[in-house]
Coordinates of C-alpha atoms and ligand atoms in Angstrom, one line a residue:
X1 CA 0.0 0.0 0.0
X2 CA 3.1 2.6 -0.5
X3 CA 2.1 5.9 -1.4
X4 CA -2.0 5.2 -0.6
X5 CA -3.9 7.1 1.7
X6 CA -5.9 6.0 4.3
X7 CA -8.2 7.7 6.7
X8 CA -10.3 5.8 9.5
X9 CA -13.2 7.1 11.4
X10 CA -12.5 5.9 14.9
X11 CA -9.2 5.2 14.6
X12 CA -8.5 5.6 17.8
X13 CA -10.6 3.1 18.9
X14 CA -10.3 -0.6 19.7
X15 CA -10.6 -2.2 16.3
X16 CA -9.8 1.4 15.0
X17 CA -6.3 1.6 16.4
X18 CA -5.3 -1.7 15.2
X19 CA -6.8 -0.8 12.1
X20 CA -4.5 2.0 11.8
X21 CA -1.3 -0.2 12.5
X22 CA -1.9 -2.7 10.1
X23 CA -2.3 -0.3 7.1
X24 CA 0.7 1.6 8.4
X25 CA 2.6 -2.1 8.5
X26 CA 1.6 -2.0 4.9
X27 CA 2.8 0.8 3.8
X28 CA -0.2 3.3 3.9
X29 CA -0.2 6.8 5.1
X30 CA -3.2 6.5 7.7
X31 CA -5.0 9.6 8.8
X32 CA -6.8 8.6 12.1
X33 CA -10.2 10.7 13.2
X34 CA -11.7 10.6 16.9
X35 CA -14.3 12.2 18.5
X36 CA -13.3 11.4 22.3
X37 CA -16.1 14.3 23.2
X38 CA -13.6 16.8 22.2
X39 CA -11.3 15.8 24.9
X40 CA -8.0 16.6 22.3
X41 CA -5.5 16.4 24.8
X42 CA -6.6 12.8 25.3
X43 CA -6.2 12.5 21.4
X44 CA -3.1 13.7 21.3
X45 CA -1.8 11.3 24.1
X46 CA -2.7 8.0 22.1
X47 CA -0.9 9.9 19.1
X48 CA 2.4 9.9 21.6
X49 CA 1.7 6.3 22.4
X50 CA 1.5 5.0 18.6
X51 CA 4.7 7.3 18.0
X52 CA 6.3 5.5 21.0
X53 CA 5.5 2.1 19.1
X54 CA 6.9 3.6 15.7
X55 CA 3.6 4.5 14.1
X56 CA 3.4 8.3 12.8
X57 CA -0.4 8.5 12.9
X58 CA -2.1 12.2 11.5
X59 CA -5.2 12.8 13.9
X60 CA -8.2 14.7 13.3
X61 CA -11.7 16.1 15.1
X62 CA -14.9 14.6 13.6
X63 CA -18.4 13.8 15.0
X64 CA -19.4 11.6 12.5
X65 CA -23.1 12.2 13.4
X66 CA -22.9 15.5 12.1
X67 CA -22.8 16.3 8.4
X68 CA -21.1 19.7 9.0
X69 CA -18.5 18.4 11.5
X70 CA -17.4 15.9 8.5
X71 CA -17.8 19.4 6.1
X72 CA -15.6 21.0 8.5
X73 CA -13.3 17.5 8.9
X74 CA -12.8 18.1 5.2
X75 CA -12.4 21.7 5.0
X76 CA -9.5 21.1 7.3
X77 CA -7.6 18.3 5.5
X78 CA -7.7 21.0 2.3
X79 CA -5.9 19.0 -0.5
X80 CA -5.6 15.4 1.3
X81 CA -8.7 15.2 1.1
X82 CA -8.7 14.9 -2.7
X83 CA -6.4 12.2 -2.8
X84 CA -7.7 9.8 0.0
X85 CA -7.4 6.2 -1.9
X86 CA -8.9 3.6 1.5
X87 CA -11.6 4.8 4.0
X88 CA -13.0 2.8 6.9
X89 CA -16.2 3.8 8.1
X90 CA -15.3 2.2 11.7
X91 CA -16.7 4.8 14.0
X92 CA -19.6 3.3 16.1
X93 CA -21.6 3.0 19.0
X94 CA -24.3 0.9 21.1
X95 CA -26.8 2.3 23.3
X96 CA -28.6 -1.3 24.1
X97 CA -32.0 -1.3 26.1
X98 CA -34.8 -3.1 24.9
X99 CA -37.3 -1.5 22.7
X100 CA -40.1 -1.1 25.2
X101 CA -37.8 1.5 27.1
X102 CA -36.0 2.6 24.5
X103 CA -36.0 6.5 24.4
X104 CA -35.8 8.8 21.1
X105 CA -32.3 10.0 21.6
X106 CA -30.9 6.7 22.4
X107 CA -32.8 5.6 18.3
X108 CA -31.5 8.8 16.9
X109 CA -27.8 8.2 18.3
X110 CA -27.0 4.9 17.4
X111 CA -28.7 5.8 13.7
X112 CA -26.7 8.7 13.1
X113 CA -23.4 7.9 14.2
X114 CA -23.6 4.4 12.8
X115 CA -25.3 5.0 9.2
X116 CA -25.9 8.5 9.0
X117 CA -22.1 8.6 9.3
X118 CA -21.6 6.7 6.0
X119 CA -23.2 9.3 4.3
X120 CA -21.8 12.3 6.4
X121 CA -18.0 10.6 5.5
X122 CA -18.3 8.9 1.8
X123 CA -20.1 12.0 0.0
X124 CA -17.4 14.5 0.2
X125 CA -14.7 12.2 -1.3
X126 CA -16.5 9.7 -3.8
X127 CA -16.1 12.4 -6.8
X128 CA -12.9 12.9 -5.8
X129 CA -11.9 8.9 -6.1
X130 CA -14.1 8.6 -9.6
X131 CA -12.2 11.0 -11.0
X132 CA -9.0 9.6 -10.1
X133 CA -10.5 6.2 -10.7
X134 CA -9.4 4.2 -7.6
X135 CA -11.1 3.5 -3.9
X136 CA -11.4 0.7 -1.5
X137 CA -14.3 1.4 0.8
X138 CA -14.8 -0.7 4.2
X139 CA -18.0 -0.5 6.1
X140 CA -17.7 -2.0 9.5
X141 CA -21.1 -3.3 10.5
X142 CA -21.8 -6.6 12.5
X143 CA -23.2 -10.0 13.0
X144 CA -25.8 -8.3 15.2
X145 CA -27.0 -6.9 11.4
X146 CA -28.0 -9.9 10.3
X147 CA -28.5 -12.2 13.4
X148 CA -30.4 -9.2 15.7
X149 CA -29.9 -9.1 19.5
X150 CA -32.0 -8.6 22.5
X151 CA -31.7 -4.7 23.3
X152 CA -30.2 -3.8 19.7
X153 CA -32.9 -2.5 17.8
X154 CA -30.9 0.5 17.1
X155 CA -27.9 -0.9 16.6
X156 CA -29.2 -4.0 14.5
X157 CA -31.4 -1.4 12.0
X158 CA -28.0 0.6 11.9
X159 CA -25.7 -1.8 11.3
X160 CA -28.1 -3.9 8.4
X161 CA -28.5 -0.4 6.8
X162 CA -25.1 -0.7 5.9
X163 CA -25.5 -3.7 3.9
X164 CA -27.3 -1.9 1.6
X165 CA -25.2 1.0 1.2
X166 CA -22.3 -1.2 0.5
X167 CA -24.2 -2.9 -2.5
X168 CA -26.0 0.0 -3.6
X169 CA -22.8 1.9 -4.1
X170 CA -20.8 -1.0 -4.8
X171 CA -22.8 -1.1 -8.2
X172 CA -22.5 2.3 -9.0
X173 CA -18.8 2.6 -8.7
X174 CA -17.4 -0.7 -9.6
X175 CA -16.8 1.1 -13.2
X176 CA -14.3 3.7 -11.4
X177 CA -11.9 1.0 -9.9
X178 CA -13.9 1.5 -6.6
X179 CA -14.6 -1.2 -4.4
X180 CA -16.8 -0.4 -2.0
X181 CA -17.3 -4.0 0.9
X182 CA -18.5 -4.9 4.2
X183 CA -17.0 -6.5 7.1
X184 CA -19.2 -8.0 9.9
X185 CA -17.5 -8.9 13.1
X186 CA -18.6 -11.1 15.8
X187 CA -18.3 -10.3 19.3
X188 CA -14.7 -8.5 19.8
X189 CA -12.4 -7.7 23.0
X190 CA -13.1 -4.0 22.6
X191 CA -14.3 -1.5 25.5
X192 CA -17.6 -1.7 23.6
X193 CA -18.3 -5.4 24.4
X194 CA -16.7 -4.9 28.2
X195 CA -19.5 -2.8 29.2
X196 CA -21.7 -5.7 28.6
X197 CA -22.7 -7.0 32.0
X198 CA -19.8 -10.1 32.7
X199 CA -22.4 -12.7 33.4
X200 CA -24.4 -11.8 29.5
X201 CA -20.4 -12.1 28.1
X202 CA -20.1 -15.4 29.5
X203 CA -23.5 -16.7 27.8
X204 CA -22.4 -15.2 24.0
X205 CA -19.1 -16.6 25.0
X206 CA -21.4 -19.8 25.4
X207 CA -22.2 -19.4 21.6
X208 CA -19.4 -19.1 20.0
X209 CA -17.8 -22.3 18.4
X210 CA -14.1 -20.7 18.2
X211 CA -14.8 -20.4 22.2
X212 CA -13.4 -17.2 22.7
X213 CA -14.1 -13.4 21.9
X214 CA -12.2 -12.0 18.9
X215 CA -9.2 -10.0 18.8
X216 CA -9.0 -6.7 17.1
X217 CA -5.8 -7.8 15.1
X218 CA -8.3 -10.7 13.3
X219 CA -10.4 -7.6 12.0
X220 CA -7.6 -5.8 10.9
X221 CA -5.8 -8.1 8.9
X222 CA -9.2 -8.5 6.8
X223 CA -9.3 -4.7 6.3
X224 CA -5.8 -4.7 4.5
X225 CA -7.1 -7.9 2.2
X226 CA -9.8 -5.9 1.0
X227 CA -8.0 -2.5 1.0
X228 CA -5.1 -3.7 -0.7
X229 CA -4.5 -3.0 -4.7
X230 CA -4.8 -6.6 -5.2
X231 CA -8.9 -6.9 -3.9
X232 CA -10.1 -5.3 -7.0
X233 CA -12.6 -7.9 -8.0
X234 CA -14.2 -7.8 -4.6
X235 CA -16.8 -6.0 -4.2
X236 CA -20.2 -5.6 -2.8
X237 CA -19.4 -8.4 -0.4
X238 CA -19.8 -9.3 3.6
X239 CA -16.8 -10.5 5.1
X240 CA -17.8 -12.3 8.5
X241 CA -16.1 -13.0 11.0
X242 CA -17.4 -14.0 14.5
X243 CA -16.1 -17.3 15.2
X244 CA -18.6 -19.2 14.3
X245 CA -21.4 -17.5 16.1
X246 CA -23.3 -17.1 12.9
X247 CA -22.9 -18.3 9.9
X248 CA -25.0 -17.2 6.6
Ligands
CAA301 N1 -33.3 -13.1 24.9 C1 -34.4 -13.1 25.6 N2 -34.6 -12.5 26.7 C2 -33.6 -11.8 27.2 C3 -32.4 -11.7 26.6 C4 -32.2 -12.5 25.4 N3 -31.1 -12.5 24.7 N4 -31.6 -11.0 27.3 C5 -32.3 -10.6 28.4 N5 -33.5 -11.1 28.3 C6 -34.6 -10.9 29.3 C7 -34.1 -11.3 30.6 O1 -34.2 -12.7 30.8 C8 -35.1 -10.5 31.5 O2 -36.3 -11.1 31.6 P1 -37.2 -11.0 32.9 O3 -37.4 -9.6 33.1 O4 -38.4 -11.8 32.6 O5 -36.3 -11.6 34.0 C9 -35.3 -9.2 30.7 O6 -35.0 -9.5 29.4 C10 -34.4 -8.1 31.2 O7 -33.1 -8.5 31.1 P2 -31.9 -7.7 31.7 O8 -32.0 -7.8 33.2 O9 -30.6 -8.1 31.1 O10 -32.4 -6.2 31.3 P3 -31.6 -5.0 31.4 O11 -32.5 -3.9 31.0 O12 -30.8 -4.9 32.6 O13 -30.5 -5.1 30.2 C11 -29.7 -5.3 28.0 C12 -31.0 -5.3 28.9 C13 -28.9 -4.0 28.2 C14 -30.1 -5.4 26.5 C15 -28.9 -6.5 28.4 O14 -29.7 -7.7 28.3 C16 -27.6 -6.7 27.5 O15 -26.6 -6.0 27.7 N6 -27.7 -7.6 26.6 C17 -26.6 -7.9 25.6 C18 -26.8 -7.0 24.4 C19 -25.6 -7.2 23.5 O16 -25.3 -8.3 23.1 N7 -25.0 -6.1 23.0 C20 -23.9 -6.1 22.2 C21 -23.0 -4.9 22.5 S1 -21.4 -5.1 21.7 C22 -21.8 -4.9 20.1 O17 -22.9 -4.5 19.7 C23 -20.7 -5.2 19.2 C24 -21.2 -6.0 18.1 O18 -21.5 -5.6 17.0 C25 -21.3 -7.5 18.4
NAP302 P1 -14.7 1.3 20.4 O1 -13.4 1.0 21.0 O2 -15.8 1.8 21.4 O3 -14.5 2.2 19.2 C1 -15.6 3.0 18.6 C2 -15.0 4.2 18.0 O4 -16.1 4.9 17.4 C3 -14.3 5.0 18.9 O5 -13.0 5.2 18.5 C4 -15.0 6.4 18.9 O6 -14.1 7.5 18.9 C5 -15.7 6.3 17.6 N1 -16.9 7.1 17.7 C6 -18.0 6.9 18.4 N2 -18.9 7.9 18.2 C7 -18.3 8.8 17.3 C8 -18.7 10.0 16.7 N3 -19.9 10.5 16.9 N4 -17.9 10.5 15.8 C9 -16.7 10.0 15.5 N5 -16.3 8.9 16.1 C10 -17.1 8.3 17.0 O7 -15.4 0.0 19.8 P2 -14.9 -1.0 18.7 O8 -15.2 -2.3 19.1 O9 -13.5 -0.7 18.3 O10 -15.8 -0.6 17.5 C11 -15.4 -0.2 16.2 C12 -16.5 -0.5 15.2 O11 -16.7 -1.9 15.1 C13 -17.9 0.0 15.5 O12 -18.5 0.5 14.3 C14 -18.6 -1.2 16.1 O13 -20.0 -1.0 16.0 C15 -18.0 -2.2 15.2 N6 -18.1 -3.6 15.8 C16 -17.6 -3.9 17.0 C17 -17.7 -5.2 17.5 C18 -17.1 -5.6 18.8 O14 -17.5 -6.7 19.2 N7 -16.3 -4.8 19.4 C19 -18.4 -6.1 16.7 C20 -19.0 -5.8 15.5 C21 -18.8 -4.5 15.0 P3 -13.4 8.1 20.2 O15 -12.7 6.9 20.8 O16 -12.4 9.0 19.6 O17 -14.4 8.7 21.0

């Protein structure tokens, strides 16, 4: 991947941040975003820690959520913008309650910042890769897409409404040398499964044939087989990978 761009949404996140080391390890120049609530020092401290671990990482403000936070996003990249070759929608979040209690805010959340975001993040810089003919788009959705989960409405409608996306654009770019692919992860040792109650881990540990939770790495290396140069013919597809949990 020497001499492609990369940016990833959530980069400095748990499958975000390996993510970002694996496309460095291949060569890529990775622009990471966060969001962190604003809290930049914090940012700017896991920046120090990659450097520490040899990885020169640029980092950037976005809300995904919020079309004109990704305008402004852009407006401050200026010309990188126009030459970003691999982005990875990653950013994501859960707000889990079943539907009966579910609230409006905790709907309107999860929606925006896990599908609106797609939007908010591909738009500014699809003309920019048809014109220059190349792209590798990853959506990171979820086996919760496709198998739904107790107290995932939200989440679930988010997640499958990336599936169509991916095709939908898939189709209309595959002329341009863009691919445009999902990857659907199983349950993963990131801070957003810890917050699950222990005793509810232990039972979807239970279901998972491999017997364990995943690691971020085994996400990772699947985003540099579909971002690489090499993946053009692949498009419009799923990639899961959960273990065994639940297979299609
Ligand atoms: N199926 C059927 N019933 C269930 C259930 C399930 N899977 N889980 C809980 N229930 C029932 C309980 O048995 C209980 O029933 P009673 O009231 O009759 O006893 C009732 O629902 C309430 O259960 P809880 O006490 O757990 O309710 P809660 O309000 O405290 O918690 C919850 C609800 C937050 C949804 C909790 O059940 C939970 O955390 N579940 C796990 C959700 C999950 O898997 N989230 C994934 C997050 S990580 C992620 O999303 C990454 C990814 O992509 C994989
Ligand atoms: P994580 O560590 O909580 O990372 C989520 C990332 O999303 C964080 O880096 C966070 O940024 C970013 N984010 C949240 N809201 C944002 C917003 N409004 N604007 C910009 N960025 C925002 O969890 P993770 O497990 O690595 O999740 C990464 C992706 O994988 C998510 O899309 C998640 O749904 C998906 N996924 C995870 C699992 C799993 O089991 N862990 C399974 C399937 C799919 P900051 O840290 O900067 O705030």
């Amino acid at each position: 991947m020497k001499g492609k761009k990369a940016l990833v949404t959530g980069g400095l996140g748990g499958i975000g941040t390996s993510i970002c080391q694996h496309l460095s390890n291949e060569g890529a120049e990775v622009i990471a975003t966060y969001f962190r609530q604003g809290d930049h020092e914090s940012a700017k401290r896991w920046r120090e820690e990659q450097k520490k671990n040899g990885y020169n990482f640029e980092i950037y403000y976005v809300d995904v959520a919020d079309y004109n936070s990704c305008q402004k996003l852009f407006e401050d990249l200026g010309s990188k913008s126009q030459d970003i070759d691999i982005l990875i929608n990653n950013a994501g979040i859960t707000s889990d309650t079943p539907f009966s209690k579910m609230d409006h805010i905790q709907w309107e959340s999860v929606l925006h910042t896990n599908l609106d975001s797609l939007f908010n993040m591909t738009r500014p810089i699809i003309n920019n890769m048809i014109s220059r003919r190349y792209g590798r788009i990853i959506n990171i959705s979820s086996i919760n897409a496709q198998k739904g989960q107790y107290g995932q409405t939200n989440y679930s409608a988010s997640k499958a409404g990336i599936h169509g996306f991916t095709k939908a654009l898939a189709l209309e770019v595959a002329s341009k040398g863009i691919t445009v692919n999902t990857i659907s992860p199983g349950y993963i040792a990131t801070k957003m499964v810890m917050k699950i109650k222990e005793e509810i881990i232990e039972k979807i540990v239970g279901q998972i044939p491999v017997g364990r939770l995943g690691k971020p790495e085994e996400i990772a290396r699947a985003v540099c087989f579909l971002a690489s140069e090499n993946s053009g013919f692949i498009t419009g597809s799923n990639l899961i990978i959960n273990g065994g949990q639940y297979l299609l």
